[in-house]
Amino acid sequence: MNNAKIWLSSPHMGGNEQHYIKEAFDTNWVAPLGPNVTGFEQDLEHFLKEEVQIAALSSGTAAIHLGLVLLGVQAGDEVICQSFTFSASCNPILYLGATPVFIDSESETWNMCPVALEEAIVDRISKGKKPKAIIPVHLYGMPFKADEINAVAQKYQIPILEDSAEALGSTYKGRKCGTFGTIAALSFNGNKIITTSGGGALVGHSKETKDKAVFLATQARDAAPHYQHSEIGYNYRLSNICAGIGRGQMEILEKHINLRRQMHDFYVDFFKDIKEVTVFAEPNSDYFSNHWLSCIVIDTKALGKSSADLRIALEQENIECRPLWKPMHMQPIFEHYPYYGAKVSQQLFENGLCLPSGSNLTDNDKIRISSALKSFFNIF
Ligand SMILES: *Cc1c(COP(=O)(O)O)cnc(C)c1O
């Protein structure tokens, strides 16, 4: 049997990507604007429905950064952010000289705990500063508790910047992730559910929001024959070449979501009789996850072996896996910022693992994964 590396989540082309790229070359639209950028934005708008307006950008991080700018976040402000996430959710808060306030997760969706969120808002207001925005995340494609989070945000009139970087195609009560926030961010990085090699998008709900995002993303040029600027601009627009990849990827998005969900089912089936392992799954039928990554949590005490032991065992078989995100409030660079909650995310980090989840894993890959898991769990 060949022993080629099995990746956690690798790019998976549909076939038509190069057609759109060739078109860009043939028409000389080799620039950060053009028909592919416009076409990709329309494909995304059509997919998300809900009358959204999309600005294609160079990364998901850029979308979060511009989202905060559009929400009026300035130096000295406070911004609430889910702690259990990738650092790109909160780095842009620091780019703006604002202060992150981190919130623990609840154990059902692993996302921002609405109770800890409200506790934080009340406490920050009592200390004299009302947070300017809330950044909840649909981690690993699992929708956050949108009704509860929205209710808290509404009650205190604080806008939501929804980090939907991992959740394209996920839904909550039938509504697509990426349409809940005042503004949302999508990512098309290399390991995401679809990729443009690198890219992202800002999702807004009005033409003004989109136009302002594009204005800021293209160096904030005022309407004048010369180069005139009355605002700080950024160079954050998506390349027309990369957008061509995105158009091809949109053609196979639904199919690839199904394949990711099949990988999740594969693990649910594998672990059904192993009581020390819990596969991360939707709490009920309100939630539909794209299962961007399939994750498990190990009862380390009961099993007598840890998630790190499993990771090392799989790596010896050339199978990539990864610890769950290390919470931001535990990171050396962020640990001195305010944190509200208990130890839900910390315990997930300490006992969890992401397993190979790509839409391009073959039957042979699954055989290798299951035989490596069988030998670790002593199943014969
Ligand atoms: C990938 C990711 C981002 C950032 O997206 P990039 O396109 O890589 O800049 C932000 N938040 C989360 C949760 C992510 O997984």
Tab-separated table of N, CA and C in Angstrom, residues 25-121:
chain	number	residue	atom	x	y	z
A	25	PHE	N	-6.652	35.581	-18.694
A	25	PHE	CA	-5.433	35.843	-19.465
A	25	PHE	C	-5.787	36.266	-20.894
A	26	ASP	N	-6.721	35.547	-21.499
A	26	ASP	CA	-7.085	35.828	-22.891
A	26	ASP	C	-7.617	37.251	-23.061
A	27	THR	N	-8.278	37.768	-22.032
A	27	THR	CA	-8.858	39.106	-22.127
A	27	THR	C	-8.011	40.152	-21.408
A	28	ASN	N	-6.859	39.699	-20.897
A	28	ASN	CA	-5.879	40.561	-20.203
A	28	ASN	C	-6.417	41.215	-18.926
A	29	TRP	N	-7.398	40.565	-18.310
A	29	TRP	CA	-7.855	41.042	-17.002
A	29	TRP	C	-6.979	40.439	-15.906
A	30	VAL	N	-5.698	40.817	-15.911
A	30	VAL	CA	-4.763	40.305	-14.906
A	30	VAL	C	-4.554	41.426	-13.898
A	31	ALA	N	-5.514	41.579	-13.002
A	31	ALA	CA	-5.599	42.750	-12.133
A	31	ALA	C	-6.508	42.440	-10.950
A	32	PRO	N	-6.482	43.289	-9.938
A	32	PRO	CA	-7.373	43.034	-8.798
A	32	PRO	C	-8.794	43.548	-9.044
A	33	LEU	N	-9.264	43.416	-10.238
A	33	LEU	CA	-10.669	43.666	-10.595
A	33	LEU	C	-10.911	43.012	-11.938
A	34	GLY	N	-12.166	42.849	-12.328
A	34	GLY	CA	-12.459	42.242	-13.614
A	34	GLY	C	-13.654	41.313	-13.536
A	35	PRO	N	-13.981	40.663	-14.669
A	35	PRO	CA	-15.200	39.844	-14.749
A	35	PRO	C	-15.234	38.683	-13.754
A	36	ASN	N	-14.085	38.091	-13.432
A	36	ASN	CA	-14.104	36.989	-12.470
A	36	ASN	C	-14.434	37.490	-11.061
A	37	VAL	N	-13.920	38.671	-10.709
A	37	VAL	CA	-14.213	39.232	-9.376
A	37	VAL	C	-15.718	39.478	-9.269
A	38	THR	N	-16.268	40.136	-10.287
A	38	THR	CA	-17.706	40.416	-10.295
A	38	THR	C	-18.518	39.122	-10.319
A	39	GLY	N	-18.095	38.177	-11.163
A	39	GLY	CA	-18.815	36.911	-11.277
A	39	GLY	C	-18.776	36.103	-9.986
A	40	PHE	N	-17.623	36.081	-9.338
A	40	PHE	CA	-17.476	35.345	-8.080
A	40	PHE	C	-18.367	35.972	-6.999
A	41	GLU	N	-18.389	37.299	-6.953
A	41	GLU	CA	-19.259	37.984	-5.977
A	41	GLU	C	-20.727	37.623	-6.215
A	42	GLN	N	-21.116	37.585	-7.484
A	42	GLN	CA	-22.518	37.234	-7.801
A	42	GLN	C	-22.827	35.788	-7.424
A	43	ASP	N	-21.868	34.884	-7.695
A	43	ASP	CA	-22.063	33.473	-7.312
A	43	ASP	C	-22.284	33.359	-5.798
A	44	LEU	N	-21.476	34.096	-5.040
A	44	LEU	CA	-21.588	34.029	-3.571
A	44	LEU	C	-22.909	34.627	-3.096
A	45	GLU	N	-23.295	35.753	-3.697
A	45	GLU	CA	-24.564	36.390	-3.322
A	45	GLU	C	-25.729	35.451	-3.599
A	46	HIS	N	-25.654	34.800	-4.732
A	46	HIS	CA	-26.711	33.862	-5.116
A	46	HIS	C	-26.758	32.686	-4.142
A	47	PHE	N	-25.592	32.234	-3.749
A	47	PHE	CA	-25.521	31.079	-2.835
A	47	PHE	C	-26.053	31.429	-1.439
A	48	LEU	N	-25.689	32.617	-0.943
A	48	LEU	CA	-26.076	32.969	0.437
A	48	LEU	C	-27.524	33.443	0.535
A	49	LYS	N	-28.060	33.928	-0.585
A	49	LYS	CA	-29.423	34.473	-0.629
A	49	LYS	C	-29.570	35.620	0.376
A	50	GLU	N	-30.732	35.780	0.992
A	50	GLU	CA	-30.932	36.810	2.027
A	50	GLU	C	-30.526	38.213	1.575
A	51	GLU	N	-30.524	38.483	0.267
A	51	GLU	CA	-30.249	39.849	-0.215
A	51	GLU	C	-28.910	40.409	0.257
A	52	VAL	N	-27.891	39.581	0.304
A	52	VAL	CA	-26.592	40.088	0.764
A	52	VAL	C	-25.845	40.782	-0.367
A	53	GLN	N	-24.876	41.589	0.022
A	53	GLN	CA	-23.997	42.285	-0.917
A	53	GLN	C	-22.566	41.922	-0.536
A	54	ILE	N	-21.808	41.417	-1.518
A	54	ILE	CA	-20.488	40.847	-1.229
A	54	ILE	C	-19.367	41.661	-1.864
A	55	ALA	N	-18.293	41.877	-1.095
A	55	ALA	CA	-17.066	42.444	-1.643
A	55	ALA	C	-15.973	41.385	-1.531
A	56	ALA	N	-15.452	40.930	-2.678
A	56	ALA	CA	-14.380	39.928	-2.667
A	56	ALA	C	-13.069	40.600	-2.272
A	57	LEU	N	-12.360	39.978	-1.331
A	57	LEU	CA	-11.137	40.572	-0.781
A	57	LEU	C	-9.976	39.576	-0.825
A	58	SER	N	-8.797	40.070	-0.460
A	58	SER	CA	-7.592	39.239	-0.563
A	58	SER	C	-7.495	38.179	0.519
A	59	SER	N	-8.259	38.298	1.600
A	59	SER	CA	-8.244	37.276	2.652
A	59	SER	C	-9.438	37.457	3.585
A	60	GLY	N	-9.697	36.424	4.356
A	60	GLY	CA	-10.706	36.526	5.408
A	60	GLY	C	-10.270	37.502	6.489
A	61	THR	N	-8.990	37.534	6.755
A	61	THR	CA	-8.457	38.466	7.755
A	61	THR	C	-8.741	39.907	7.329
A	62	ALA	N	-8.532	40.188	6.031
A	62	ALA	CA	-8.825	41.528	5.499
A	62	ALA	C	-10.310	41.851	5.689
A	63	ALA	N	-11.182	40.841	5.499
A	63	ALA	CA	-12.625	41.066	5.658
A	63	ALA	C	-12.953	41.431	7.109
A	64	ILE	N	-12.321	40.761	8.058
A	64	ILE	CA	-12.572	41.081	9.468
A	64	ILE	C	-12.040	42.480	9.793
A	65	HIS	N	-10.848	42.787	9.257
A	65	HIS	CA	-10.257	44.113	9.484
A	65	HIS	C	-11.176	45.225	8.947
A	66	LEU	N	-11.586	45.089	7.681
A	66	LEU	CA	-12.471	46.107	7.099
A	66	LEU	C	-13.830	46.120	7.794
A	67	GLY	N	-14.301	44.955	8.209
A	67	GLY	CA	-15.576	44.884	8.940
A	67	GLY	C	-15.518	45.730	10.206
A	68	LEU	N	-14.425	45.626	10.927
A	68	LEU	CA	-14.281	46.428	12.151
A	68	LEU	C	-14.223	47.917	11.816
A	69	VAL	N	-13.506	48.254	10.740
A	69	VAL	CA	-13.437	49.668	10.321
A	69	VAL	C	-14.842	50.181	10.002
A	70	LEU	N	-15.605	49.375	9.246
A	70	LEU	CA	-16.959	49.786	8.859
A	70	LEU	C	-17.873	49.927	10.075
A	71	LEU	N	-17.610	49.141	11.119
A	71	LEU	CA	-18.431	49.252	12.326
A	71	LEU	C	-17.946	50.391	13.230
A	72	GLY	N	-16.931	51.110	12.776
A	72	GLY	CA	-16.493	52.299	13.501
A	72	GLY	C	-15.546	52.028	14.653
A	73	VAL	N	-14.920	50.857	14.666
A	73	VAL	CA	-13.987	50.544	15.757
A	73	VAL	C	-12.719	51.391	15.618
A	74	GLN	N	-12.325	51.984	16.729
A	74	GLN	CA	-11.150	52.862	16.734
A	74	GLN	C	-10.231	52.498	17.889
A	75	ALA	N	-9.043	53.095	17.872
A	75	ALA	CA	-8.070	52.868	18.949
A	75	ALA	C	-8.721	53.160	20.297
A	76	GLY	N	-8.479	52.274	21.252
A	76	GLY	CA	-9.016	52.458	22.599
A	76	GLY	C	-10.366	51.803	22.823
A	77	ASP	N	-11.063	51.433	21.734
A	77	ASP	CA	-12.356	50.744	21.882
A	77	ASP	C	-12.141	49.303	22.357
A	78	GLU	N	-13.226	48.712	22.846
A	78	GLU	CA	-13.197	47.289	23.183
A	78	GLU	C	-14.064	46.514	22.199
A	79	VAL	N	-13.574	45.327	21.812
A	79	VAL	CA	-14.311	44.450	20.908
A	79	VAL	C	-14.351	43.048	21.513
A	80	ILE	N	-15.551	42.502	21.589
A	80	ILE	CA	-15.723	41.163	22.155
A	80	ILE	C	-15.466	40.116	21.087
A	81	CYS	N	-14.722	39.058	21.456
A	81	CYS	CA	-14.383	38.019	20.482
A	81	CYS	C	-14.413	36.645	21.143
A	82	GLN	N	-14.914	35.670	20.387
A	82	GLN	CA	-14.851	34.281	20.843
A	82	GLN	C	-13.386	33.899	21.087
A	83	SER	N	-13.106	33.266	22.221
A	83	SER	CA	-11.724	32.894	22.525
A	83	SER	C	-11.283	31.657	21.757
A	84	PHE	N	-12.207	30.695	21.586
A	84	PHE	CA	-11.885	29.423	20.944
A	84	PHE	C	-11.980	29.616	19.440
A	85	THR	N	-10.870	30.012	18.812
A	85	THR	CA	-10.857	30.324	17.384
A	85	THR	C	-9.425	30.403	16.892
A	86	PHE	N	-9.285	30.672	15.610
A	86	PHE	CA	-7.991	30.944	14.985
A	86	PHE	C	-7.662	32.424	15.233
A	87	SER	N	-6.376	32.733	15.366
A	87	SER	CA	-5.972	34.092	15.755
A	87	SER	C	-6.439	35.172	14.777
A	88	ALA	N	-6.746	34.789	13.532
A	88	ALA	CA	-7.193	35.782	12.546
A	88	ALA	C	-8.525	36.417	12.934
A	89	SER	N	-9.306	35.745	13.807
A	89	SER	CA	-10.561	36.360	14.273
A	89	SER	C	-10.289	37.618	15.075
A	90	CYS	N	-9.190	37.639	15.826
A	90	CYS	CA	-8.970	38.771	16.748
A	90	CYS	C	-7.778	39.647	16.403
A	91	ASN	N	-6.845	39.174	15.583
A	91	ASN	CA	-5.702	40.036	15.244
A	91	ASN	C	-6.123	41.414	14.732
A	92	PRO	N	-7.146	41.498	13.856
A	92	PRO	CA	-7.521	42.823	13.333
A	92	PRO	C	-7.990	43.807	14.420
A	93	ILE	N	-8.476	43.291	15.554
A	93	ILE	CA	-8.831	44.196	16.664
A	93	ILE	C	-7.578	44.962	17.079
A	94	LEU	N	-6.465	44.229	17.130
A	94	LEU	CA	-5.195	44.841	17.538
A	94	LEU	C	-4.625	45.735	16.447
A	95	TYR	N	-4.857	45.383	15.163
A	95	TYR	CA	-4.381	46.253	14.068
A	95	TYR	C	-4.925	47.669	14.275
A	96	LEU	N	-6.143	47.747	14.844
A	96	LEU	CA	-6.807	49.044	14.995
A	96	LEU	C	-6.500	49.705	16.331
A	97	GLY	N	-5.659	49.066	17.131
A	97	GLY	CA	-5.342	49.637	18.442
A	97	GLY	C	-6.480	49.495	19.436
A	98	ALA	N	-7.440	48.621	19.138
A	98	ALA	CA	-8.535	48.357	20.072
A	98	ALA	C	-8.156	47.174	20.964
A	99	THR	N	-9.007	46.919	21.963
A	99	THR	CA	-8.706	45.882	22.960
A	99	THR	C	-9.678	44.711	22.808
A	100	PRO	N	-9.160	43.485	22.662
A	100	PRO	CA	-10.065	42.333	22.621
A	100	PRO	C	-10.524	41.931	24.018
A	101	VAL	N	-11.782	41.504	24.101
A	101	VAL	CA	-12.339	40.946	25.337
A	101	VAL	C	-12.803	39.539	24.954
A	102	PHE	N	-12.201	38.528	25.576
A	102	PHE	CA	-12.438	37.149	25.118
A	102	PHE	C	-13.548	36.458	25.913
A	103	ILE	N	-14.315	35.631	25.182
A	103	ILE	CA	-15.458	34.919	25.753
A	103	ILE	C	-15.278	33.413	25.543
A	104	ASP	N	-15.580	32.647	26.584
A	104	ASP	CA	-15.496	31.188	26.530
A	104	ASP	C	-16.597	30.621	25.615
A	105	SER	N	-16.515	29.327	25.348
A	105	SER	CA	-17.508	28.635	24.530
A	105	SER	C	-18.512	27.911	25.415
A	106	GLU	N	-19.663	27.547	24.813
A	106	GLU	CA	-20.554	26.574	25.461
A	106	GLU	C	-20.205	25.197	24.873
A	107	SER	N	-20.658	24.131	25.515
A	107	SER	CA	-20.171	22.816	25.116
A	107	SER	C	-20.992	22.171	23.999
A	108	GLU	N	-22.105	22.784	23.579
A	108	GLU	CA	-22.917	22.166	22.517
A	108	GLU	C	-22.383	22.467	21.111
A	109	THR	N	-22.142	23.745	20.815
A	109	THR	CA	-21.630	24.096	19.475
A	109	THR	C	-20.148	24.464	19.514
A	110	TRP	N	-19.572	24.529	20.717
A	110	TRP	CA	-18.173	24.911	20.942
A	110	TRP	C	-17.937	26.395	20.643
A	111	ASN	N	-19.026	27.133	20.395
A	111	ASN	CA	-18.880	28.548	20.047
A	111	ASN	C	-19.271	29.462	21.207
A	112	MET	N	-19.231	30.762	20.950
A	112	MET	CA	-19.415	31.770	21.994
A	112	MET	C	-20.603	31.451	22.904
A	113	CYS	N	-20.342	31.443	24.204
A	113	CYS	CA	-21.379	31.159	25.187
A	113	CYS	C	-22.215	32.429	25.412
A	114	PRO	N	-23.525	32.385	25.134
A	114	PRO	CA	-24.356	33.586	25.274
A	114	PRO	C	-24.412	34.105	26.715
A	115	VAL	N	-24.310	33.203	27.688
A	115	VAL	CA	-24.357	33.619	29.098
A	115	VAL	C	-23.091	34.403	29.460
A	116	ALA	N	-21.937	33.852	29.081
A	116	ALA	CA	-20.672	34.558	29.348
A	116	ALA	C	-20.622	35.869	28.560
A	117	LEU	N	-21.229	35.883	27.376
A	117	LEU	CA	-21.265	37.109	26.572
A	117	LEU	C	-21.997	38.218	27.322
A	118	GLU	N	-23.164	37.888	27.847
A	118	GLU	CA	-23.940	38.922	28.540
A	118	GLU	C	-23.228	39.378	29.809
A	119	GLU	N	-22.665	38.419	30.522
A	119	GLU	CA	-21.895	38.757	31.736
A	119	GLU	C	-20.769	39.747	31.385
A	120	ALA	N	-20.087	39.495	30.273
A	120	ALA	CA	-18.982	40.368	29.858
A	120	ALA	C	-19.492	41.767	29.513
A	121	ILE	N	-20.581	41.828	28.754
A	121	ILE	CA	-21.100	43.136	28.335
A	121	ILE	C	-21.486	43.967	29.559
